[in-house]
Amino acid sequence: MAERSAATLDGTLGFELIEAGEELARGRFAVTDRVRQPMGIVHGGAYAAMAETLASATTYMHVAGDGNIAVGQSNQTNFLRPVAKGTVHAEARRRHRGRTSWVWEVDFTDDEGKLCAITRVTMAVRPAPES
């Protein structure tokens, strides 16, 4: 689960998926100009994108065997503390696993372990389209 393909948003922003269990997922990204907004801090969209990456990849890994896909349905992020340097660490916990949706809560921390942002992501679970 190394860095994602450079051809994707994940790769462009330098996201790393570290762990993807059924109830817990972890990832991180370096704070570089790719993820900063004009004021020099991490852009809110980077948090939202990382949260959806963790929720999407992990949910999909666990529903694909049943012929399903997972797609983002809702993504709500609260920003608590600015981060201007270092690494942003993400830990996603599954809060609900239903037949048609999974809900994840993601905590983002800086290198000192301080909480920077929190996100709730709802994934829709649907039958995979026929090829």
mmCIF file of C-alpha atoms in Angstrom:
data_model
loop_
_atom_site.group_PDB
_atom_site.id
_atom_site.type_symbol
_atom_site.label_atom_id
_atom_site.label_comp_id
_atom_site.label_asym_id
_atom_site.label_seq_id
_atom_site.Cartn_x
_atom_site.Cartn_y
_atom_site.Cartn_z
ATOM 1 C CA MET A 1 0.000 0.000 0.000
ATOM 2 C CA ALA A 2 2.650 2.470 -1.037
ATOM 3 C CA GLU A 3 2.054 5.850 -2.624
ATOM 4 C CA ARG A 4 -0.852 5.953 -5.031
ATOM 5 C CA SER A 5 -0.354 6.318 -8.792
ATOM 6 C CA ALA A 6 0.906 9.735 -9.847
ATOM 7 C CA ALA A 7 -1.920 9.895 -12.418
ATOM 8 C CA THR A 8 -4.561 10.189 -9.668
ATOM 9 C CA LEU A 9 -5.483 12.967 -7.246
ATOM 10 C CA ASP A 10 -3.989 10.828 -4.487
ATOM 11 C CA GLY A 11 -0.672 10.658 -6.321
ATOM 12 C CA THR A 12 -0.686 14.322 -7.246
ATOM 13 C CA LEU A 13 -1.169 15.313 -3.607
ATOM 14 C CA GLY A 14 1.321 12.722 -2.328
ATOM 15 C CA PHE A 15 -1.119 10.672 -0.262
ATOM 16 C CA GLU A 16 0.147 7.433 1.273
ATOM 17 C CA LEU A 17 -2.183 4.642 2.358
ATOM 18 C CA ILE A 18 -0.462 2.902 5.275
ATOM 19 C CA GLU A 19 -3.115 0.540 6.610
ATOM 20 C CA ALA A 20 -6.547 -0.516 5.355
ATOM 21 C CA GLY A 21 -8.353 -2.816 7.764
ATOM 22 C CA GLU A 22 -12.076 -3.451 7.933
ATOM 23 C CA GLU A 23 -12.524 -1.126 10.918
ATOM 24 C CA LEU A 24 -9.424 1.090 10.798
ATOM 25 C CA ALA A 25 -7.401 2.774 8.059
ATOM 26 C CA ARG A 26 -4.350 5.020 8.266
ATOM 27 C CA GLY A 27 -2.681 7.350 5.826
ATOM 28 C CA ARG A 28 -0.531 10.466 5.658
ATOM 29 C CA PHE A 29 0.685 13.224 3.399
ATOM 30 C CA ALA A 30 3.633 15.595 3.516
ATOM 31 C CA VAL A 31 2.854 19.288 3.787
ATOM 32 C CA THR A 32 4.275 20.676 0.543
ATOM 33 C CA ASP A 33 3.179 23.412 -1.839
ATOM 34 C CA ARG A 34 0.953 20.816 -3.559
ATOM 35 C CA VAL A 35 -1.402 20.807 -0.557
ATOM 36 C CA ARG A 36 -1.040 24.391 0.728
ATOM 37 C CA GLN A 37 -3.488 27.218 0.130
ATOM 38 C CA PRO A 38 -2.304 30.827 -0.472
ATOM 39 C CA MET A 39 -1.904 31.534 3.277
ATOM 40 C CA GLY A 40 0.711 28.756 3.515
ATOM 41 C CA ILE A 41 -1.375 26.228 5.456
ATOM 42 C CA VAL A 42 -2.886 22.919 4.346
ATOM 43 C CA HIS A 43 -5.864 23.484 2.036
ATOM 44 C CA GLY A 44 -9.137 22.154 3.428
ATOM 45 C CA GLY A 45 -9.703 20.153 0.275
ATOM 46 C CA ALA A 46 -6.601 18.082 1.032
ATOM 47 C CA TYR A 47 -8.147 16.888 4.299
ATOM 48 C CA ALA A 48 -11.465 16.084 2.613
ATOM 49 C CA ALA A 49 -9.730 14.263 -0.244
ATOM 50 C CA MET A 50 -7.554 12.184 2.093
ATOM 51 C CA ALA A 51 -10.588 11.253 4.201
ATOM 52 C CA GLU A 52 -12.502 10.102 1.137
ATOM 53 C CA THR A 53 -9.460 8.215 -0.149
ATOM 54 C CA LEU A 54 -9.187 6.237 3.089
ATOM 55 C CA ALA A 55 -12.934 5.567 3.299
ATOM 56 C CA SER A 56 -13.291 4.693 -0.402
ATOM 57 C CA ALA A 57 -10.283 2.415 -0.697
ATOM 58 C CA THR A 58 -10.982 0.575 2.534
ATOM 59 C CA THR A 59 -14.714 0.133 1.981
ATOM 60 C CA TYR A 60 -14.121 -1.056 -1.585
ATOM 61 C CA MET A 61 -11.565 -3.631 -0.429
ATOM 62 C CA HIS A 62 -14.214 -5.189 1.795
ATOM 63 C CA VAL A 63 -17.272 -5.059 -0.498
ATOM 64 C CA ALA A 64 -15.746 -5.906 -3.888
ATOM 65 C CA GLY A 65 -15.756 -9.630 -3.125
ATOM 66 C CA ASP A 66 -19.550 -9.482 -2.955
ATOM 67 C CA GLY A 67 -19.765 -7.832 -6.395
ATOM 68 C CA ASN A 68 -20.136 -4.288 -5.045
ATOM 69 C CA ILE A 69 -18.415 -0.942 -5.431
ATOM 70 C CA ALA A 70 -18.064 1.919 -2.943
ATOM 71 C CA VAL A 71 -18.566 5.574 -3.888
ATOM 72 C CA GLY A 72 -18.555 8.730 -1.802
ATOM 73 C CA GLN A 73 -21.997 9.935 -0.777
ATOM 74 C CA SER A 74 -21.182 12.577 1.848
ATOM 75 C CA ASN A 75 -18.009 14.241 3.116
ATOM 76 C CA GLN A 76 -18.043 16.826 5.920
ATOM 77 C CA THR A 77 -14.830 18.242 7.373
ATOM 78 C CA ASN A 78 -14.212 20.536 10.351
ATOM 79 C CA PHE A 79 -10.886 22.383 10.512
ATOM 80 C CA LEU A 80 -9.529 22.788 14.036
ATOM 81 C CA ARG A 81 -5.882 23.845 13.789
ATOM 82 C CA PRO A 82 -3.764 25.063 10.854
ATOM 83 C CA VAL A 83 -0.796 23.005 9.694
ATOM 84 C CA ALA A 84 2.005 24.691 7.722
ATOM 85 C CA LYS A 85 4.805 22.115 7.746
ATOM 86 C CA GLY A 86 5.658 18.501 8.470
ATOM 87 C CA THR A 87 3.280 15.607 7.861
ATOM 88 C CA VAL A 88 -0.468 15.287 8.298
ATOM 89 C CA HIS A 89 -1.461 11.899 9.726
ATOM 90 C CA ALA A 90 -4.948 10.456 9.185
ATOM 91 C CA GLU A 91 -6.701 7.705 11.114
ATOM 92 C CA ALA A 92 -10.119 6.542 9.903
ATOM 93 C CA ARG A 93 -12.460 4.489 12.079
ATOM 94 C CA ARG A 94 -15.496 2.739 10.688
ATOM 95 C CA ARG A 95 -18.564 3.803 12.675
ATOM 96 C CA HIS A 96 -21.266 1.972 10.693
ATOM 97 C CA ARG A 97 -21.308 -0.957 8.298
ATOM 98 C CA GLY A 98 -24.647 -1.394 6.576
ATOM 99 C CA ARG A 99 -25.794 -3.222 3.495
ATOM 100 C CA THR A 100 -25.935 -0.020 1.399
ATOM 101 C CA SER A 101 -23.666 2.390 3.279
ATOM 102 C CA TRP A 102 -20.599 2.577 5.484
ATOM 103 C CA VAL A 103 -19.768 5.596 7.669
ATOM 104 C CA TRP A 104 -16.209 6.561 8.621
ATOM 105 C CA GLU A 105 -14.825 9.189 11.001
ATOM 106 C CA VAL A 106 -11.330 10.451 10.262
ATOM 107 C CA ASP A 107 -9.038 12.263 12.712
ATOM 108 C CA PHE A 108 -6.152 14.310 11.306
ATOM 109 C CA THR A 109 -3.151 15.115 13.486
ATOM 110 C CA ASP A 110 0.116 16.965 12.995
ATOM 111 C CA ASP A 111 3.589 15.661 13.839
ATOM 112 C CA GLU A 112 3.046 16.585 17.500
ATOM 113 C CA GLY A 113 -0.144 14.525 17.669
ATOM 114 C CA LYS A 114 -2.387 17.599 17.890
ATOM 115 C CA LEU A 115 -5.840 17.225 16.345
ATOM 116 C CA CYS A 116 -6.051 19.434 13.219
ATOM 117 C CA ALA A 117 -9.255 18.353 11.470
ATOM 118 C CA ILE A 118 -12.048 15.809 11.716
ATOM 119 C CA THR A 119 -14.104 14.383 8.871
ATOM 120 C CA ARG A 120 -17.160 12.167 8.573
ATOM 121 C CA VAL A 121 -17.474 10.304 5.263
ATOM 122 C CA THR A 122 -20.460 8.235 4.150
ATOM 123 C CA MET A 123 -19.792 5.654 1.457
ATOM 124 C CA ALA A 124 -22.596 4.307 -0.710
ATOM 125 C CA VAL A 125 -22.282 0.572 -1.412
ATOM 126 C CA ARG A 126 -23.821 -0.394 -4.742
ATOM 127 C CA PRO A 127 -23.730 -3.355 -7.136
ATOM 128 C CA ALA A 128 -20.770 -3.135 -9.500
ATOM 129 C CA PRO A 129 -21.767 -2.212 -13.054
ATOM 130 C CA GLU A 130 -21.666 -5.071 -15.518
ATOM 131 C CA SER A 131 -18.693 -4.939 -17.861
#
